[in-house]
Coordinates of C-alpha atoms in Angstrom, one line a residue:
Chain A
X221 CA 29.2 73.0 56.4
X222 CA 32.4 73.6 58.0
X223 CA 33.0 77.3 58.8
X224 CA 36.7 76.7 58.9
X225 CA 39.4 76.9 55.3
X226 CA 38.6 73.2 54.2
X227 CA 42.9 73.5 53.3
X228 CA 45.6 75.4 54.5
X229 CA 48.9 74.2 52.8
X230 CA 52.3 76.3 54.3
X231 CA 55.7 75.6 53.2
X232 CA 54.9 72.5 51.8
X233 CA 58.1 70.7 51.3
X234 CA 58.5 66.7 49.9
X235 CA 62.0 65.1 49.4
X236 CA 61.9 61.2 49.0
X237 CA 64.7 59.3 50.8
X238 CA 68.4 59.3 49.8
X239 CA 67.9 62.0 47.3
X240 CA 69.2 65.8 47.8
X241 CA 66.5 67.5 46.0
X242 CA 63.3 68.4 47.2
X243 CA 60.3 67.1 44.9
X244 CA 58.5 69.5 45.8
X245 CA 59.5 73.2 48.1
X246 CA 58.0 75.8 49.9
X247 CA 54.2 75.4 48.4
X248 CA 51.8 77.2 50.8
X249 CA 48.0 77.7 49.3
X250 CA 44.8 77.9 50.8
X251 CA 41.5 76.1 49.1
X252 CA 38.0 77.8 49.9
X253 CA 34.9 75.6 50.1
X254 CA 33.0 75.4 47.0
X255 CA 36.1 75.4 44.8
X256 CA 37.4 73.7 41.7
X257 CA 40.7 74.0 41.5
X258 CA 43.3 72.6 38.9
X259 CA 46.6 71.5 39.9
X260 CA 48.7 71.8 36.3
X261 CA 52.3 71.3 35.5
X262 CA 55.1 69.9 33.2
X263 CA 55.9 66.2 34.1
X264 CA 57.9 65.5 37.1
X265 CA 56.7 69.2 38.4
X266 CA 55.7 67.6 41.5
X267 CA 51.4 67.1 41.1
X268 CA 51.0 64.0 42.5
X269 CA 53.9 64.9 45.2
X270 CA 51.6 67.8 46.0
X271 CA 48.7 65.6 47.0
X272 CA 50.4 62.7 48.7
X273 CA 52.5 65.3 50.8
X274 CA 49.2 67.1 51.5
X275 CA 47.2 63.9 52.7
X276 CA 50.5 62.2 54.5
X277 CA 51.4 59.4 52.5
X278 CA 54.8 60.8 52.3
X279 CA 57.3 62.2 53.9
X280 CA 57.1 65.9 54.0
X281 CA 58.2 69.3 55.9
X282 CA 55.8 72.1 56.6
X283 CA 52.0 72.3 58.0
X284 CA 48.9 71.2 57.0
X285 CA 45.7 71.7 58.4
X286 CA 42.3 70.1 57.1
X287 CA 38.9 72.2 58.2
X288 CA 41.4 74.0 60.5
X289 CA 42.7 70.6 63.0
X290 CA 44.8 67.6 61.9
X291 CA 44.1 65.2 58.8
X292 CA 43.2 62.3 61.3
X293 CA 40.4 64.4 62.6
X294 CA 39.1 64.7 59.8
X295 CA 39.7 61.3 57.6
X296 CA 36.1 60.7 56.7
X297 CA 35.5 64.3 55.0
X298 CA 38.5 63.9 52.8
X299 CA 38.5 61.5 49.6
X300 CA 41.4 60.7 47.6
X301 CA 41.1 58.7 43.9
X302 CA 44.4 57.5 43.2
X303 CA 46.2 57.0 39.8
X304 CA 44.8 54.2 37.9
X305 CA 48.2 52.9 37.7
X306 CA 48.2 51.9 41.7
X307 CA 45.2 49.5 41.5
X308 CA 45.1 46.0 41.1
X309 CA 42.2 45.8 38.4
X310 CA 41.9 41.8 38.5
X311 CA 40.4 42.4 42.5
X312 CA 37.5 40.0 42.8
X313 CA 35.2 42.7 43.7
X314 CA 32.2 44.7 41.8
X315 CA 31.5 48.4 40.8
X316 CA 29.2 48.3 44.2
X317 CA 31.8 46.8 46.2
X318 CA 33.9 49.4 45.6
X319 CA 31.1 52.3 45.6
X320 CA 30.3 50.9 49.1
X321 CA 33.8 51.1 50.3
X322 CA 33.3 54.6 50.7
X323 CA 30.0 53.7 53.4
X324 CA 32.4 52.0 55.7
X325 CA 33.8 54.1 58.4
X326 CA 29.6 55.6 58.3
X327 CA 28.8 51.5 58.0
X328 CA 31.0 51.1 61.0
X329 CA 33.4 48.7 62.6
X330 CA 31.7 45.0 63.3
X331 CA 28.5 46.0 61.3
X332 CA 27.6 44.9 58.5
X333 CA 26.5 45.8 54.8
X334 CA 22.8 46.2 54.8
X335 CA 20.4 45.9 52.5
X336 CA 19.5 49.9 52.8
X337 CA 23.6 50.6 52.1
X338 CA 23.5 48.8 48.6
X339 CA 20.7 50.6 47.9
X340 CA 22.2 53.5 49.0
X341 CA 25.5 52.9 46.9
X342 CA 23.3 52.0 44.3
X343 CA 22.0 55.5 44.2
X344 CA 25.3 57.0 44.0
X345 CA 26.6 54.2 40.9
X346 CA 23.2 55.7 38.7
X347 CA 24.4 59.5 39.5
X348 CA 27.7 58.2 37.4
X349 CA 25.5 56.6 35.1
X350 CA 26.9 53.0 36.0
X351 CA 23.6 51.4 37.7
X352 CA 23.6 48.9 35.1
X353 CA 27.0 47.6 35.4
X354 CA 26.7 47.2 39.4
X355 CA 27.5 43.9 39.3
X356 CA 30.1 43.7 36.9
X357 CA 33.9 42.7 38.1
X358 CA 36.0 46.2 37.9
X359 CA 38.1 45.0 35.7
X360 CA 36.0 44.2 32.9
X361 CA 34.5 47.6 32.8
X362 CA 36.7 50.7 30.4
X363 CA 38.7 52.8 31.9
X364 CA 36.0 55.5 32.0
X365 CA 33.5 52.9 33.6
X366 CA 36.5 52.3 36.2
X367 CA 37.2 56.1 37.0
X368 CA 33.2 56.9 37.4
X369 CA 33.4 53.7 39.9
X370 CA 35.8 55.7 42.0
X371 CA 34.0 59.2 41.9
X372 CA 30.9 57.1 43.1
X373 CA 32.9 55.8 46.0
X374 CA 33.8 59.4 46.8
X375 CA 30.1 60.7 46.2
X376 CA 29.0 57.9 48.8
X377 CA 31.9 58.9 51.1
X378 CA 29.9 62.1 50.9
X379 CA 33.2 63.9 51.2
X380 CA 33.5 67.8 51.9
X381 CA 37.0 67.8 50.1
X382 CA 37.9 65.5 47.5
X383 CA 41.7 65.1 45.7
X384 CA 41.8 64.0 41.9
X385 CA 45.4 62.4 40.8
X386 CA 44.9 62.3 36.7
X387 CA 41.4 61.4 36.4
X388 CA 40.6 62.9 33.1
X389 CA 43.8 60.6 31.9
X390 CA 43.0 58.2 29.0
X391 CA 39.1 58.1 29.1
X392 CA 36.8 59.1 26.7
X393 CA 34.7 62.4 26.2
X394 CA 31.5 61.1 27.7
X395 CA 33.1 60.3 31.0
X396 CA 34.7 63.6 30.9
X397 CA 31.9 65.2 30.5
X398 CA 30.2 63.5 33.5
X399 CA 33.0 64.0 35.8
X400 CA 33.0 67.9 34.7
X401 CA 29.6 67.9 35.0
X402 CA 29.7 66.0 38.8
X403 CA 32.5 68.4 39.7
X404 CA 29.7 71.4 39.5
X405 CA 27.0 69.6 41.6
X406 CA 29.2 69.2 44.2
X407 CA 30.6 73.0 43.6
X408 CA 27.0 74.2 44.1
X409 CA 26.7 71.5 47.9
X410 CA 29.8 74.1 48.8
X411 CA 32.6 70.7 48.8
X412 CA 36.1 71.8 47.8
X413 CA 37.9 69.4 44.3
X414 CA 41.6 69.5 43.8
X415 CA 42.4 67.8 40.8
X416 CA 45.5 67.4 39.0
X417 CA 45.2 67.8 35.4
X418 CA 47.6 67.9 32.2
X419 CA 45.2 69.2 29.5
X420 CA 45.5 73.4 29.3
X421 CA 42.1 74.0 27.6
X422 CA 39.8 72.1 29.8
X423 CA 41.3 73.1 32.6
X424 CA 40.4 76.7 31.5
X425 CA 37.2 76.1 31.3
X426 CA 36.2 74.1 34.4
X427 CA 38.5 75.2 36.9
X428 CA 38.0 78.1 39.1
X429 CA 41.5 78.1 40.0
X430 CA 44.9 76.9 39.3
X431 CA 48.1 75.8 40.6
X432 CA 50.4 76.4 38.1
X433 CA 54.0 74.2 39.7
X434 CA 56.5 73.2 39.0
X435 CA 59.6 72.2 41.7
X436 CA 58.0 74.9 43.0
X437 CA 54.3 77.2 43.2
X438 CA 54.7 79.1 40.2
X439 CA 51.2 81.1 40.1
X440 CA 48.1 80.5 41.9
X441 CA 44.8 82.5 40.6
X442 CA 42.0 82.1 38.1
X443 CA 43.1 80.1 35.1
X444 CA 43.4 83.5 32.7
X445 CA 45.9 84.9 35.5
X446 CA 48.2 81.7 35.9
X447 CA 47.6 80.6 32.5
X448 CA 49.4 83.1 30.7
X449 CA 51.6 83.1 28.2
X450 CA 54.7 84.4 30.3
X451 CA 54.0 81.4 32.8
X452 CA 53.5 78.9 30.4
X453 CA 56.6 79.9 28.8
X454 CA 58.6 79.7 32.0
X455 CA 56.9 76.4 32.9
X456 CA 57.2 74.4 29.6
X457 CA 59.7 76.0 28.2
X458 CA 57.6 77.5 25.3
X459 CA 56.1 74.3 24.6
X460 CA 52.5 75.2 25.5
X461 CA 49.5 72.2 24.2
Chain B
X287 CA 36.0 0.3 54.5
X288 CA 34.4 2.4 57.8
X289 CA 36.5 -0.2 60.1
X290 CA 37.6 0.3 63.4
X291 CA 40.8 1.0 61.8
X292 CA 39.0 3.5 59.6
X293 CA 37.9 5.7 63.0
X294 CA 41.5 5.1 64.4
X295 CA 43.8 6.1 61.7
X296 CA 42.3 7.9 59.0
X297 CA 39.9 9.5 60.4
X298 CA 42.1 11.5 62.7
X299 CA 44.4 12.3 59.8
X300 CA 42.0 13.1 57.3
X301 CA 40.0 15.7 60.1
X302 CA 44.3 17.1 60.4
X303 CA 44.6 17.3 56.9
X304 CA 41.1 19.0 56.1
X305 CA 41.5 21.5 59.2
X306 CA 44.8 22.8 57.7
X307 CA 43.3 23.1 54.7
X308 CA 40.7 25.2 55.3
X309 CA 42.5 27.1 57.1
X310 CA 45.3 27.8 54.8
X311 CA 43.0 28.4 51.5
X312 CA 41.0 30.9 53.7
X313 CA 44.4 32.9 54.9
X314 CA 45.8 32.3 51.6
X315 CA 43.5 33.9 49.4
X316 CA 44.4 36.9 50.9
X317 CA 48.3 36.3 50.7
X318 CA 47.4 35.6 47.0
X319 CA 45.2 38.4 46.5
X320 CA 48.3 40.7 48.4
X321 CA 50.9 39.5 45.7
X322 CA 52.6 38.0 48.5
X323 CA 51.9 33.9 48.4
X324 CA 55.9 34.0 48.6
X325 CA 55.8 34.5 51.9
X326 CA 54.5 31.3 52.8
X327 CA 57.3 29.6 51.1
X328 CA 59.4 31.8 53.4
X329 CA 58.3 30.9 56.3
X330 CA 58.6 27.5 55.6
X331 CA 62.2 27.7 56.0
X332 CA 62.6 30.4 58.5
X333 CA 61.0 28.5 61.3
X334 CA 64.1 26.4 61.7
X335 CA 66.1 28.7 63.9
X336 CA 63.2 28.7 66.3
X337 CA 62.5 24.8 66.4
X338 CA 66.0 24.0 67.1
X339 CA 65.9 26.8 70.0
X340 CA 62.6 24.8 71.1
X341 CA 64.1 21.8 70.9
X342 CA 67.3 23.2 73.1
X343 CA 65.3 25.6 75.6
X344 CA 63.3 22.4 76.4
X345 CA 65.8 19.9 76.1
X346 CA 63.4 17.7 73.9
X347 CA 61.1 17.6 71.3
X348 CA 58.1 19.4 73.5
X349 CA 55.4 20.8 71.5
X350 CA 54.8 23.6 73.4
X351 CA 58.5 25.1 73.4
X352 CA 58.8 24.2 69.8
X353 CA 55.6 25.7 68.6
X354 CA 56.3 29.2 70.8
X355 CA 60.0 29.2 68.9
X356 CA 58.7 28.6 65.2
X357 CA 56.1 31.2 65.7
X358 CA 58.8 33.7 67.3
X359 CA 61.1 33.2 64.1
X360 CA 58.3 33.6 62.0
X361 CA 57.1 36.6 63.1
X362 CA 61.2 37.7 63.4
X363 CA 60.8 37.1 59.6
X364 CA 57.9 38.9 58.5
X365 CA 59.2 41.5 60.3
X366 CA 62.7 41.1 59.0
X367 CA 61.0 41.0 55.9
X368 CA 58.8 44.7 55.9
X369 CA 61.6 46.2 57.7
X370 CA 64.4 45.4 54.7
X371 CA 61.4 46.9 52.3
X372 CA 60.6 50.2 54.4
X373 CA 64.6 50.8 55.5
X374 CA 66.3 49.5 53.1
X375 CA 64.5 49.9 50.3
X376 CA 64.7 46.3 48.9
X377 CA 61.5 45.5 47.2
X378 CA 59.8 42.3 48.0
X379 CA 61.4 39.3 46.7
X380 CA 64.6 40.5 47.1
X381 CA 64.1 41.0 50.7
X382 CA 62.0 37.6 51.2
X383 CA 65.4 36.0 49.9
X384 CA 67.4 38.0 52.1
X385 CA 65.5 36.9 55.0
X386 CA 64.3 32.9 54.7
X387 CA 68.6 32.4 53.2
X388 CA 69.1 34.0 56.7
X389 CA 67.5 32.6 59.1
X390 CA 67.4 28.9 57.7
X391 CA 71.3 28.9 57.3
X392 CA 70.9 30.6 61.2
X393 CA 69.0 27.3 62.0
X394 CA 71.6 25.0 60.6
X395 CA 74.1 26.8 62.7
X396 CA 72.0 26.7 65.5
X397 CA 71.7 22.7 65.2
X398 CA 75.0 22.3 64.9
X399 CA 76.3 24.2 67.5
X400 CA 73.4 23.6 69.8
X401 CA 72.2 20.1 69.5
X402 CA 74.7 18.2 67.8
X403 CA 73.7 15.1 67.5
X404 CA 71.8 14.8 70.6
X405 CA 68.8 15.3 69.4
X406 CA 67.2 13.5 66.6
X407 CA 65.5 16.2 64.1
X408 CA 64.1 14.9 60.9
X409 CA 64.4 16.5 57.9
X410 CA 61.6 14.3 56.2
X411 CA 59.2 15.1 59.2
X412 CA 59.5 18.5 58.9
X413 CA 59.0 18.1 54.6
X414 CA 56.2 15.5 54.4
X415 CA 54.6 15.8 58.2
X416 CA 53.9 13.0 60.1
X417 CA 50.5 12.2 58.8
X418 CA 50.6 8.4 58.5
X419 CA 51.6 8.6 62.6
X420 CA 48.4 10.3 63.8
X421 CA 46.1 8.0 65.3
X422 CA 43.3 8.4 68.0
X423 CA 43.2 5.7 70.5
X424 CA 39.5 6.1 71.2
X425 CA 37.7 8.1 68.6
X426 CA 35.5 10.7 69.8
X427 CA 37.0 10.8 73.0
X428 CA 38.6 14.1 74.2
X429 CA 41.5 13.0 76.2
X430 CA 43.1 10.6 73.2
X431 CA 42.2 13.1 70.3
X432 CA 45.5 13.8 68.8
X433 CA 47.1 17.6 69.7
X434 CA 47.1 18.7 66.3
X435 CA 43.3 18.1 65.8
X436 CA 42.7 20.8 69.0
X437 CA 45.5 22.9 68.1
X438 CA 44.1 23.4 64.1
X439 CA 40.6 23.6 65.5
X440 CA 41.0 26.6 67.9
X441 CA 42.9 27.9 65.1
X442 CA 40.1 27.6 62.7
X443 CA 37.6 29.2 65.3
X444 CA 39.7 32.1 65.6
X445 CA 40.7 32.5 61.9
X446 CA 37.1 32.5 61.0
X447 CA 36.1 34.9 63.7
X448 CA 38.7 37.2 62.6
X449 CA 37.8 37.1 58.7
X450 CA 33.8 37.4 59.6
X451 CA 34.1 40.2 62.2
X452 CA 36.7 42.2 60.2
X453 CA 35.4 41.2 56.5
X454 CA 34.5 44.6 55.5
X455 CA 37.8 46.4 56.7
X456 CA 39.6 43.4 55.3
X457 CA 38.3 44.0 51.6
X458 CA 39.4 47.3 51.6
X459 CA 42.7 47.3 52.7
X460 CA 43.7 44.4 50.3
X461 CA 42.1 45.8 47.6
X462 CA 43.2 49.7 48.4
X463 CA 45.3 49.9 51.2
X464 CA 46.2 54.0 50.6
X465 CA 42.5 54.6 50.9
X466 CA 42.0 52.4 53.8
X467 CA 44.4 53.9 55.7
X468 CA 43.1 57.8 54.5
X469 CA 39.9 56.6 55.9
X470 CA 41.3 55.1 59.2
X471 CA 40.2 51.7 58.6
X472 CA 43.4 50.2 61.0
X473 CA 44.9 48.6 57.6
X474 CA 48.3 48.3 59.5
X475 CA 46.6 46.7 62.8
X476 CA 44.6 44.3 60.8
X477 CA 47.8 43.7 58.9
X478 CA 50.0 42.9 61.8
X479 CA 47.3 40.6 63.1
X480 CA 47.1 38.8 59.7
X481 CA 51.0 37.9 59.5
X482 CA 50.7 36.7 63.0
X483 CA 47.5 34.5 62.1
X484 CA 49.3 33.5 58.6
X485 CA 52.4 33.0 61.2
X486 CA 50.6 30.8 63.4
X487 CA 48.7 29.1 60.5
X488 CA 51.6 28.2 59.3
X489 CA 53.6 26.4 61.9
X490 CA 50.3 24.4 63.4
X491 CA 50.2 23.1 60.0
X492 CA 53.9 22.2 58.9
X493 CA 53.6 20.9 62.5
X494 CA 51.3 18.3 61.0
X495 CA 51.3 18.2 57.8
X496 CA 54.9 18.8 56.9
X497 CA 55.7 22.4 54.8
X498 CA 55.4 21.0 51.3
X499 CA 51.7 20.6 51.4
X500 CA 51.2 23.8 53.6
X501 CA 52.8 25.9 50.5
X502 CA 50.8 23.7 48.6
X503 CA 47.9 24.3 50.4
X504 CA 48.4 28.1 50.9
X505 CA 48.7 29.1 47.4
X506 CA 46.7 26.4 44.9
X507 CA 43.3 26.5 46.1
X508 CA 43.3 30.5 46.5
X509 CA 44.8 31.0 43.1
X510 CA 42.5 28.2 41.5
X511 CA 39.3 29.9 43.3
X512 CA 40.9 33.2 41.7
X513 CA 40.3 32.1 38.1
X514 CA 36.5 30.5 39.2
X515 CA 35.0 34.0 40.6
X516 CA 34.5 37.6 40.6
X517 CA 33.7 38.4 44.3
X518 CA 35.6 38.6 47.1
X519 CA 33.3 36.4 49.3
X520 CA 32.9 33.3 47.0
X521 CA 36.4 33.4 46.5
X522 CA 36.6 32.9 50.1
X523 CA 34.5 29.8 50.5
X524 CA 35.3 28.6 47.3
X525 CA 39.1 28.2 48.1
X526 CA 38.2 26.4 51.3
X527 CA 35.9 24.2 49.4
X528 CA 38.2 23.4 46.7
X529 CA 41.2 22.6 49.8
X530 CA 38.6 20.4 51.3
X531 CA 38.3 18.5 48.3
X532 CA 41.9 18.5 47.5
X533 CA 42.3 17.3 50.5
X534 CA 40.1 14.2 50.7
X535 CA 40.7 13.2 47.0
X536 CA 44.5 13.1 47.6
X537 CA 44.0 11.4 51.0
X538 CA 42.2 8.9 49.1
X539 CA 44.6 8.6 46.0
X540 CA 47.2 8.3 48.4
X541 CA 45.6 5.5 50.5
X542 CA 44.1 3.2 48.0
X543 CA 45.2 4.7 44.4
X544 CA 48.5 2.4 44.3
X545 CA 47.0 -1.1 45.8
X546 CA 43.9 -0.4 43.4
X547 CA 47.3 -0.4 40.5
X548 CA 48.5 -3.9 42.3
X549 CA 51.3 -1.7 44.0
X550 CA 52.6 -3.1 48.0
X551 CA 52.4 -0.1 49.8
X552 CA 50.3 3.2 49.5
X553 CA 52.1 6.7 49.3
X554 CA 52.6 9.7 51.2
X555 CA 49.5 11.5 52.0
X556 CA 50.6 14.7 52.4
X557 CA 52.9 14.6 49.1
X558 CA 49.5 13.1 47.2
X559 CA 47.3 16.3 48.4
X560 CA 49.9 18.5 47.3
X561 CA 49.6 17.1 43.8
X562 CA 45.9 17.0 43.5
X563 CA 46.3 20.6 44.8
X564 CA 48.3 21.3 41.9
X565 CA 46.7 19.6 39.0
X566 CA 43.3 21.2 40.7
X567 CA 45.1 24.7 39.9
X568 CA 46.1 23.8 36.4
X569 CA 42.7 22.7 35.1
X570 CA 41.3 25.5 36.2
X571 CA 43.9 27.8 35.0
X572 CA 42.9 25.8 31.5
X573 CA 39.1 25.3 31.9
X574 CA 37.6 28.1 34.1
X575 CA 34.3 29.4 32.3
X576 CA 35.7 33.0 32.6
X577 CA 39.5 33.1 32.4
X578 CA 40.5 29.4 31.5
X579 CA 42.9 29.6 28.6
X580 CA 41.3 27.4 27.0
X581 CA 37.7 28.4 27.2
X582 CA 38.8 31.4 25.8
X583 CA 40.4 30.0 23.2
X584 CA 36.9 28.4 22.2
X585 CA 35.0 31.3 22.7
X586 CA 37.1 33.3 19.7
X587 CA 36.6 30.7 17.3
X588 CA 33.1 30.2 17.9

């Protein structure tokens, strides 16, 4: 436990280069330990801005602090699960390859993968219900297989704050349900989720807060505050799913 | 066949051409596994400009000087290369053409200007190598083993240190580099020393084996090991394996294949391996158990 903010986000600001706009201005939030919370907004609002800004792979104006120092202090305690778009699925390596990516900075430079790690990862692939398919190339597994891989290599990672880009995006209900159902667990062991998420409903029900954005940080509370009709209204334009 | 001649002549090549080809499978499965097998092809043209400077710095065709200056434009290359990407926002091929357009018309101009005709530089040496003018006085014998066998050995010791030592840290930031680096796993250290190993790779090998059969060399048996397995390790060895046997089988082809046919003369090496390289690639692009196109074929009929 970490008795500093896990996230303090102020005046987040991302532009990409040669353009005039900002992505993204002026966010500023703060995420608690032992917090869901749902980053939602219209496309091109800026959700996946939000996250890259926050963990750096971007360029961006403004300050933020991770468990109250800089994110390069803290690298180990923070996991990220990309996009599926941004992997290369025909990678020669196996669900546990991957789960035991997330063992390597514990693993350590020059060592190597012992027989206790795969074990260890192993334990990690049956909490997403994948132990059977350990061996399997990622790419031969569904999409839901694939994005339970991931959440096993942050659940190995043993991360105290984890960032979500899409992962509820074109995979079936079971997996959903497993993910939802992870995202609790790790509630209760006090770690902080930020998950960027397009479906209204669910995100009502699991989240314990949202960012509403778009351009810019519309609302931030509980899901029946920043969910409301007015909001939705001035962020989709009426359009609400 | 295992005449004196044998232990003089092809021995020495066939240890030069095997070296270089483990070598490049092992660096080139990751080039291939990066997307960027390209870059090999580049570099193959962008050492010019630093040869000819070797040549001129030294004021002859010395190994050392002409080594050091194909290395330095290589690595002026990659560099060139990742720099036109990040700044200018080229993506990859684009800048790759930018660059090895560049600097080989910059090595024409250099031999012109520089060298005139002063020098003799070969174009066919530097596309086929000089494989058929290796020999070994005294084999076994240290002080007569031809330079390119030491230089592609050291090479080999430190290649293979590098992959074993850093295999871990190496999977993960070909296979995710944006998590590697959240993690701190050095991705752009490891990185920088793998363009200056693929660098290096590269010119101790055109150096003997001419640049045809290092492109060759880099890309076929990494892509053929590709559609063979499912793990990062096995594709490892397995590309070395298949470059080993690439190698010999072509050395062989080349030595024997046209007198067995009642041709005069046998054929360039180098040129052969670079064939069997490529037919090696194509069967298994048709025939692999998993992914061959043909196998598959099979398997939805049956």
């Amino acid at each position: 436990m970490n008795i500093f903010m896990p996230l303090i986000v102020k005046d987040l600001s991302c532009r990409y280069a040669g353009q005039h706009d900002d992505v993204l201005s002026n966010v500023s939030f703060v995420a608690n330990s032992g917090e869901i919370i749902g980053v939602l907004g219209p496309n091109g609002a800026g959700k996946s801005t939000l996250i890259k800004g926050v963990l750096d792979l971007i360029p961006h104006e403004g300050e933020v602090k991770f468990f109250g120092g800089a994110l390069k202090d803290h690298k180990t305690k923070i996991a990220y699960i990309p996009q599926r778009s941004s992997i290369d699925w025909q990678f020669p390596v196996s669900a546990l390859d991957v789960c035991l990516m997330g063992m390597y900075p514990r693993i350590g430079l020059l060592k190597r993968i012992t027989k206790a790690n795969r074990e260890e990862a192993m334990s990690y692939l049956e909490q997403v219900k994948l132990a059977d398919y350990a061996r399997k190339q990622i790419g031969s597994l569904s999409g839901g297989q694939q994005q339970r891989v991931f959440m096993a290599r942050a659940l190995a990672q043993d991360a105290d704050l984890l960032f979500l880009d899409e992962p509820m995006a074109g995979i079936d209900q079971t997996t959903q349900d497993l993910l939802f159902t992870l995202f609790k667990d790790l509630k209760a062991k006090g770690k902080t989720i930020l998950i960027v998420h397009h479906h209204l409903q669910s995100a009502k029900e699991h989240f314990d807060r949202i960012l509403l954005i778009n351009k810019i940080l519309i609302s931030d509370g509980p899901p029946n505050e920043t969910l409301s009709q007015e909001n939705l209204a001035a962020v989709y334009g009426g359009i609400t799913a | 066949m295992l005449s004196e001649t044998f232990f003089i002549v092809d021995f020495p090549a066939l240890l030069i051409v095997i070296l270089a080809s483990i070598l490049c499978a092992l660096m080139g499965s990751f080039l291939v596994l990066r997307k960027e097998a390209v870059m090999v092809d580049a570099l193959s043209h962008s050492v010019l400009p630093g040869i000819v400077m070797g040549v001129y710095l030294s004021g002859s065709f010395s190994i050392l000087y002409v080594m050091g200056g194909a290395t330095l434009s290589c690595l002026i290359a990659v560099l060139g290369v990742y720099a036109l990407q990040r700044y200018a926002r080229i993506e990859q091929g684009a800048a790759i053409g930018t660059v090895f357009t560049t600097m080989f018309a910059l090595g024409v101009v250099f031999l012109e200007t520089y060298i005139g005709g002063r020098v003799h530089l070969d174009t066919q040496h530097v596309l086929y190598g000089a494989l058929e003018l290796t020999y070994w006085a005294n084999p076994f014998e240290w002080d007569s083993m031809p330079m390119q066998i030491k230089t592609l050995s050291v090479m080999l010791v430190i290649t293979l240190a590098f992959m074993i030592v850093f295999f871990k840290e190496l999977r993960v930031s070909t296979f995710d580099p944006l998590y590697a680096e959240l993690q701190g796993q050095y991705v752009t250290a490891l990185h920088l020393i793998q363009i200056l190993l693929t660098a290096l790779i590269a010119v101790s090998c055109f150096e003997a084996t001419g640049s045809i059969l290092v492109i060759s060399l880099f890309v076929c048996p990494a892509a053929s090991a590709r559609m063979l397995c499912d793990r990062m390790e096995t594709q490892m060895w397995l590309s070395a394996i298949i470059g080993i046997f690439c190698a010999i089988t072509g050395y062989f082809c080349a030595g024997f294949l046209p007198l067995a046919l009642g041709f005069e003369h046998s054929i360039n090496a180098a040129a052969m391996i670079a064939v069997i390289c490529g037919i090696f690639l194509v069967l298994s692009m048709l025939f692999s158990p998993a992914y061959g196109v043909i196998t598959q074929k099979k398997k939805l009929f049956n």
